[in-house]
Coordinates of C-alpha atoms in Angstrom, one line a residue:
X28 CA 102.7 -10.1 392.1
X29 CA 106.4 -9.1 392.3
X30 CA 107.3 -5.5 393.9
X31 CA 110.2 -3.6 395.3
X32 CA 108.5 -3.3 398.9
X33 CA 108.4 -5.5 401.6
X34 CA 107.4 -9.0 401.0
X35 CA 93.7 -10.2 349.0
X36 CA 92.0 -12.8 347.5
X37 CA 89.3 -15.2 348.1
X38 CA 91.7 -16.7 350.6
X39 CA 93.5 -14.9 353.4
X40 CA 96.1 -15.6 356.1
X41 CA 94.0 -14.7 359.5
X42 CA 95.3 -14.3 363.4
X43 CA 98.6 -16.4 363.1
X44 CA 100.4 -14.0 361.2
X45 CA 98.5 -10.3 361.8
X46 CA 101.2 -8.1 362.2
X47 CA 101.7 -6.6 365.9
X48 CA 103.2 -7.6 369.1
X49 CA 102.3 -11.5 369.8
X50 CA 100.7 -12.0 373.2
X51 CA 103.6 -13.0 375.8
X52 CA 101.8 -14.9 378.3
X53 CA 103.0 -12.1 381.1
X54 CA 101.1 -9.3 379.5
X55 CA 98.1 -9.4 382.8
X56 CA 101.3 -7.3 384.8
X57 CA 99.1 -4.2 386.6
X58 CA 101.2 -1.2 388.1
X59 CA 104.2 -1.7 389.8
X60 CA 105.5 -0.3 393.0
X61 CA 107.4 3.1 392.9
X62 CA 110.7 3.5 391.4
X63 CA 110.4 -0.5 390.6
X64 CA 111.6 -1.0 386.8
X65 CA 110.6 -4.6 385.5
X66 CA 112.1 -5.9 382.5
X67 CA 109.8 -8.6 380.3
X68 CA 111.6 -10.5 377.4
X69 CA 110.0 -13.0 375.8
X70 CA 110.1 -15.5 372.7
X71 CA 107.5 -16.9 370.9
X72 CA 107.1 -19.6 368.3
X73 CA 104.2 -19.7 366.0
X74 CA 103.0 -22.3 363.2
X75 CA 99.9 -22.5 361.2
X76 CA 99.0 -24.8 357.8
X77 CA 95.1 -25.3 358.4
X78 CA 92.4 -23.4 356.6
X79 CA 89.3 -23.0 358.2
X80 CA 85.7 -21.5 356.6
X81 CA 83.6 -20.1 359.0
X82 CA 84.5 -22.7 362.0
X83 CA 84.9 -25.5 359.8
X84 CA 87.9 -27.4 358.1
X85 CA 87.8 -25.8 354.5
X86 CA 88.7 -27.9 351.5
X87 CA 91.6 -25.4 350.3
X88 CA 94.4 -26.3 351.7
X89 CA 98.4 -26.5 350.6
X90 CA 99.9 -23.1 352.5
X91 CA 101.9 -23.4 356.1
X92 CA 102.9 -20.0 357.7
X93 CA 104.8 -18.8 360.7
X94 CA 106.9 -17.1 362.9
X95 CA 109.7 -16.7 365.8
X96 CA 109.6 -13.8 367.4
X97 CA 111.1 -11.8 370.3
X98 CA 109.7 -9.1 372.3
X99 CA 110.5 -7.2 375.2
X100 CA 108.3 -5.1 377.6
X101 CA 109.9 -1.8 379.9
X102 CA 107.9 -0.9 383.1
X103 CA 108.5 1.8 385.3
X104 CA 106.4 2.8 388.7
X105 CA 106.9 6.6 388.8
X106 CA 103.9 6.0 392.0
X107 CA 102.7 3.5 393.7
X108 CA 99.6 3.7 391.7
X109 CA 101.2 5.2 388.3
X110 CA 103.3 3.0 385.9
X111 CA 104.8 4.0 382.2
X112 CA 105.3 1.1 380.0
X113 CA 106.8 0.5 376.5
X114 CA 106.6 -2.5 374.3
X115 CA 108.8 -3.5 371.4
X116 CA 109.1 -6.7 369.4
X117 CA 111.3 -8.2 366.6
X118 CA 110.5 -11.0 363.8
X119 CA 113.0 -13.1 363.8
X120 CA 111.6 -14.8 360.7
X121 CA 107.6 -14.6 359.3
X122 CA 106.6 -16.7 356.6
X123 CA 104.4 -18.1 354.2
X124 CA 104.7 -21.1 352.1
X125 CA 102.5 -22.3 349.6
X126 CA 102.1 -25.0 346.6
X127 CA 100.8 -22.6 344.3
X128 CA 102.7 -19.5 345.1
X129 CA 106.5 -18.1 346.3
X130 CA 107.5 -18.5 349.3
X131 CA 107.0 -14.9 351.4
X132 CA 109.8 -14.4 354.0
X133 CA 110.0 -11.0 355.9
X134 CA 111.2 -10.0 359.3
X135 CA 112.3 -6.9 361.0
X136 CA 110.9 -4.8 364.1
X137 CA 106.9 -4.4 364.8
X138 CA 104.9 -1.6 366.1
X139 CA 106.5 0.0 369.2
X140 CA 103.6 0.7 372.5
X141 CA 104.5 3.8 374.8
X142 CA 101.5 3.6 377.8
X143 CA 100.3 4.7 381.3
X144 CA 98.2 2.5 383.6
X145 CA 97.0 3.8 386.5
X146 CA 95.3 2.3 389.2
X147 CA 92.1 3.5 390.6
X148 CA 92.0 1.3 393.4
X149 CA 94.9 -1.1 394.5
X150 CA 94.9 -2.6 398.1
X151 CA 98.4 -3.9 399.4
X152 CA 98.2 -7.5 398.9
X153 CA 95.1 -8.8 397.2
X154 CA 93.2 -6.5 394.8
X155 CA 93.9 -4.3 392.0
X156 CA 91.6 -2.4 389.4
X157 CA 93.8 -0.7 386.7
X158 CA 93.0 1.3 383.3
X159 CA 95.6 1.5 380.8
X160 CA 95.8 3.8 377.2
X161 CA 98.8 4.2 375.0
X162 CA 99.9 4.9 371.5
X163 CA 101.0 2.4 368.7
X164 CA 103.6 3.8 366.4
X165 CA 105.9 2.1 363.7
X166 CA 109.8 1.5 364.2
X167 CA 109.8 1.4 360.0
X168 CA 107.7 1.7 357.5
X169 CA 109.3 -0.6 355.5
X170 CA 107.6 -2.9 352.9
X171 CA 108.8 -6.1 351.7
X172 CA 108.5 -7.0 348.0
X173 CA 109.9 -9.1 345.7
X174 CA 112.4 -9.2 343.0
X175 CA 109.9 -6.8 340.6
X176 CA 108.8 -4.5 343.1
X177 CA 105.6 -6.3 343.8
X178 CA 105.0 -5.9 347.9
X179 CA 104.1 -9.2 350.0
X180 CA 101.4 -9.5 351.5
X181 CA 100.3 -7.3 353.7
X182 CA 99.6 -9.7 356.8
X183 CA 103.3 -11.1 356.4
X184 CA 104.7 -7.6 356.8
X185 CA 106.5 -7.2 360.0
X186 CA 104.5 -4.1 361.0
X187 CA 101.1 -2.6 360.2
X188 CA 103.5 0.5 359.3
X189 CA 100.7 2.8 361.1
X190 CA 100.1 4.9 364.3
X191 CA 97.4 3.9 366.3
X192 CA 95.6 3.3 369.5
X193 CA 95.9 1.1 372.7
X194 CA 93.8 0.9 375.7
X195 CA 93.6 -1.6 378.9
X196 CA 91.7 -2.6 381.5
X197 CA 93.4 -4.9 384.4
X198 CA 91.8 -6.9 387.4
X199 CA 93.3 -9.0 390.1
X200 CA 92.1 -10.7 393.0
X201 CA 94.1 -12.7 395.3
X202 CA 93.3 -15.7 397.8
X203 CA 94.1 -17.9 400.4
X204 CA 97.3 -16.4 401.4
X205 CA 98.0 -15.6 397.7
X206 CA 98.0 -19.4 396.6
X207 CA 95.6 -18.6 394.3
X208 CA 94.7 -15.7 392.1
X209 CA 92.7 -14.6 389.3
X210 CA 93.1 -12.0 386.8
X211 CA 90.5 -10.5 384.1
X212 CA 92.5 -8.3 381.3
X213 CA 91.2 -6.5 378.6
X214 CA 93.0 -4.8 375.7
X215 CA 91.9 -2.7 372.5
X216 CA 93.5 -1.8 369.7
X217 CA 93.0 0.6 367.3
X218 CA 95.4 0.9 364.0
X219 CA 95.6 3.7 361.2
X220 CA 95.9 3.5 357.8
X221 CA 99.4 2.9 356.8
X222 CA 101.7 3.9 353.7
X223 CA 100.3 2.4 350.9
X224 CA 96.2 2.9 352.1
X225 CA 95.9 -0.3 354.1
X226 CA 94.1 -0.4 357.7
X227 CA 94.4 -3.3 359.5
X228 CA 91.0 -4.1 361.5
X229 CA 90.9 -3.3 365.2
X230 CA 90.8 -6.2 367.8
X231 CA 89.9 -7.0 371.3
X232 CA 91.9 -9.4 373.6
X233 CA 89.8 -10.6 376.8
X234 CA 91.7 -12.8 379.2
X235 CA 90.8 -14.5 382.1
X236 CA 93.4 -16.0 384.3
X237 CA 93.5 -18.6 387.0
X238 CA 96.8 -19.4 389.0
X239 CA 97.7 -21.1 392.0
X240 CA 101.6 -21.1 393.8
X241 CA 102.4 -24.8 394.4
X242 CA 105.7 -26.4 395.9
X243 CA 108.6 -24.2 396.5
X244 CA 108.9 -21.1 394.1
X245 CA 106.8 -22.9 391.6
X246 CA 103.2 -21.3 390.1
X247 CA 101.0 -22.6 387.5
X248 CA 98.3 -20.5 385.8
X249 CA 95.4 -21.5 382.9
X250 CA 94.4 -18.4 380.5
X251 CA 91.6 -18.4 378.5
X252 CA 91.9 -15.7 375.9
X253 CA 89.7 -14.6 373.5
X254 CA 90.6 -12.7 370.2
X255 CA 88.1 -10.7 367.9
X256 CA 89.2 -9.2 365.1
X257 CA 87.2 -6.7 362.9
X258 CA 87.9 -6.5 359.0
X259 CA 90.6 -5.1 357.0
X260 CA 90.5 -2.2 354.8
X261 CA 92.1 -1.3 351.9
X262 CA 91.4 2.6 351.0
X263 CA 87.5 2.9 351.1
X264 CA 86.9 -0.9 350.4
X265 CA 86.9 -3.4 353.2
X266 CA 87.9 -6.9 352.7
X267 CA 85.2 -9.3 353.7
X268 CA 87.7 -12.0 354.0
X269 CA 89.5 -10.9 357.2
X270 CA 88.8 -10.9 360.8
X271 CA 87.4 -13.1 362.9
X272 CA 86.8 -14.7 366.5
X273 CA 89.5 -17.1 368.3
X274 CA 89.4 -19.0 371.9
X275 CA 92.6 -20.1 373.5
X276 CA 93.3 -22.3 376.2
X277 CA 96.6 -21.2 377.4
X278 CA 98.6 -23.1 380.1
X279 CA 101.7 -21.7 381.8
X280 CA 104.5 -22.6 384.1
X281 CA 106.7 -20.4 386.4
X282 CA 109.3 -20.4 388.5
X283 CA 110.9 -17.6 390.6
X284 CA 114.6 -17.5 391.0
X285 CA 115.9 -15.0 393.9
X286 CA 116.3 -12.1 394.0
X287 CA 112.9 -11.3 391.8
X288 CA 113.4 -13.2 388.5
X289 CA 110.8 -15.2 387.3
X290 CA 111.2 -17.7 384.0
X291 CA 107.5 -18.9 382.4
X292 CA 106.8 -21.6 379.9
X293 CA 103.8 -21.1 377.9
X294 CA 101.7 -22.7 375.2
X295 CA 98.6 -21.5 372.9
X296 CA 96.1 -24.4 372.0
X297 CA 92.6 -23.0 369.5
X298 CA 89.5 -24.6 371.0
X299 CA 87.1 -22.0 369.2
X300 CA 87.5 -20.0 365.6
X301 CA 85.0 -18.8 363.6
X302 CA 86.5 -16.7 360.5
X303 CA 84.9 -14.0 357.7
X304 CA 85.4 -16.2 354.7
X305 CA 88.4 -18.7 354.2
X306 CA 91.3 -18.2 356.3
X307 CA 94.0 -19.9 357.3
X308 CA 94.2 -20.3 360.9
X309 CA 97.0 -20.6 363.8
X310 CA 98.0 -24.1 365.2
X311 CA 99.8 -24.0 368.1
X312 CA 102.1 -21.6 369.7
X313 CA 104.5 -22.0 372.2
X314 CA 106.8 -19.4 374.1
X315 CA 109.2 -18.8 377.5
X316 CA 109.9 -15.3 379.0
X317 CA 111.8 -13.9 381.8
X318 CA 110.9 -11.5 383.9
X319 CA 112.9 -8.9 386.1
X320 CA 112.4 -6.5 388.7
X321 CA 115.0 -4.5 389.8
X322 CA 114.8 -1.3 392.7
X323 CA 116.0 1.9 391.9

């Protein structure tokens, strides 16, 4: 770890295109040393073309969807155990293309998140337990519509358009002179109702990372990440064909340049999924992130 101290219908899109900040591959960062500023800049591409009913491939096909996303996370260590953080992202392109419906394309800012993390336990080099909490808020509440004023599907919109809450848990343990490391990360997101009285279901993200340094400046990490989403709501009506559970295996390779600059390449491979009803699930995703530390 770097620091500044010495050393709606019957079918629906699913997790593949839910509004919000996509996982960057670098979200397991805990608290920073005092007066350390960290920038995490990342790009992510995702693609989907297969519908599932429960855990099985559905007979309903003929739609593809995906996005290109850039994001930024800025963190600052107020004291050695307290870090403040801001997240913001932008969809360059977010689309759904169907054989029976028009192509929907949107772009724009997603929700911003402002939060704080506090290390309830932290040693110098090899262990940390941190809790965090923050607020989500829409940078824009723009609703994309067709030429007749009919709104595009909610899941195609770049932002939830609503306020919300984020809670986090982070645990880090290093082994054998930092060659091996274990990270456990949990995140709970609560979404409110937007201007059209729609509320995206709350989401739970749980990740386990196992990483190892190899060769000079190189590191490899394997992440096992579970994403569980509750059903969406329209006013007092619950959409029973939204929400579900999906498990990813995400390999990542990183190279650290001097001074304090790390570049990582990662991918997402779904290995288990179970959706409510018939939904379009993610096929694959990949991304690149750049982490830079500044000592102020």
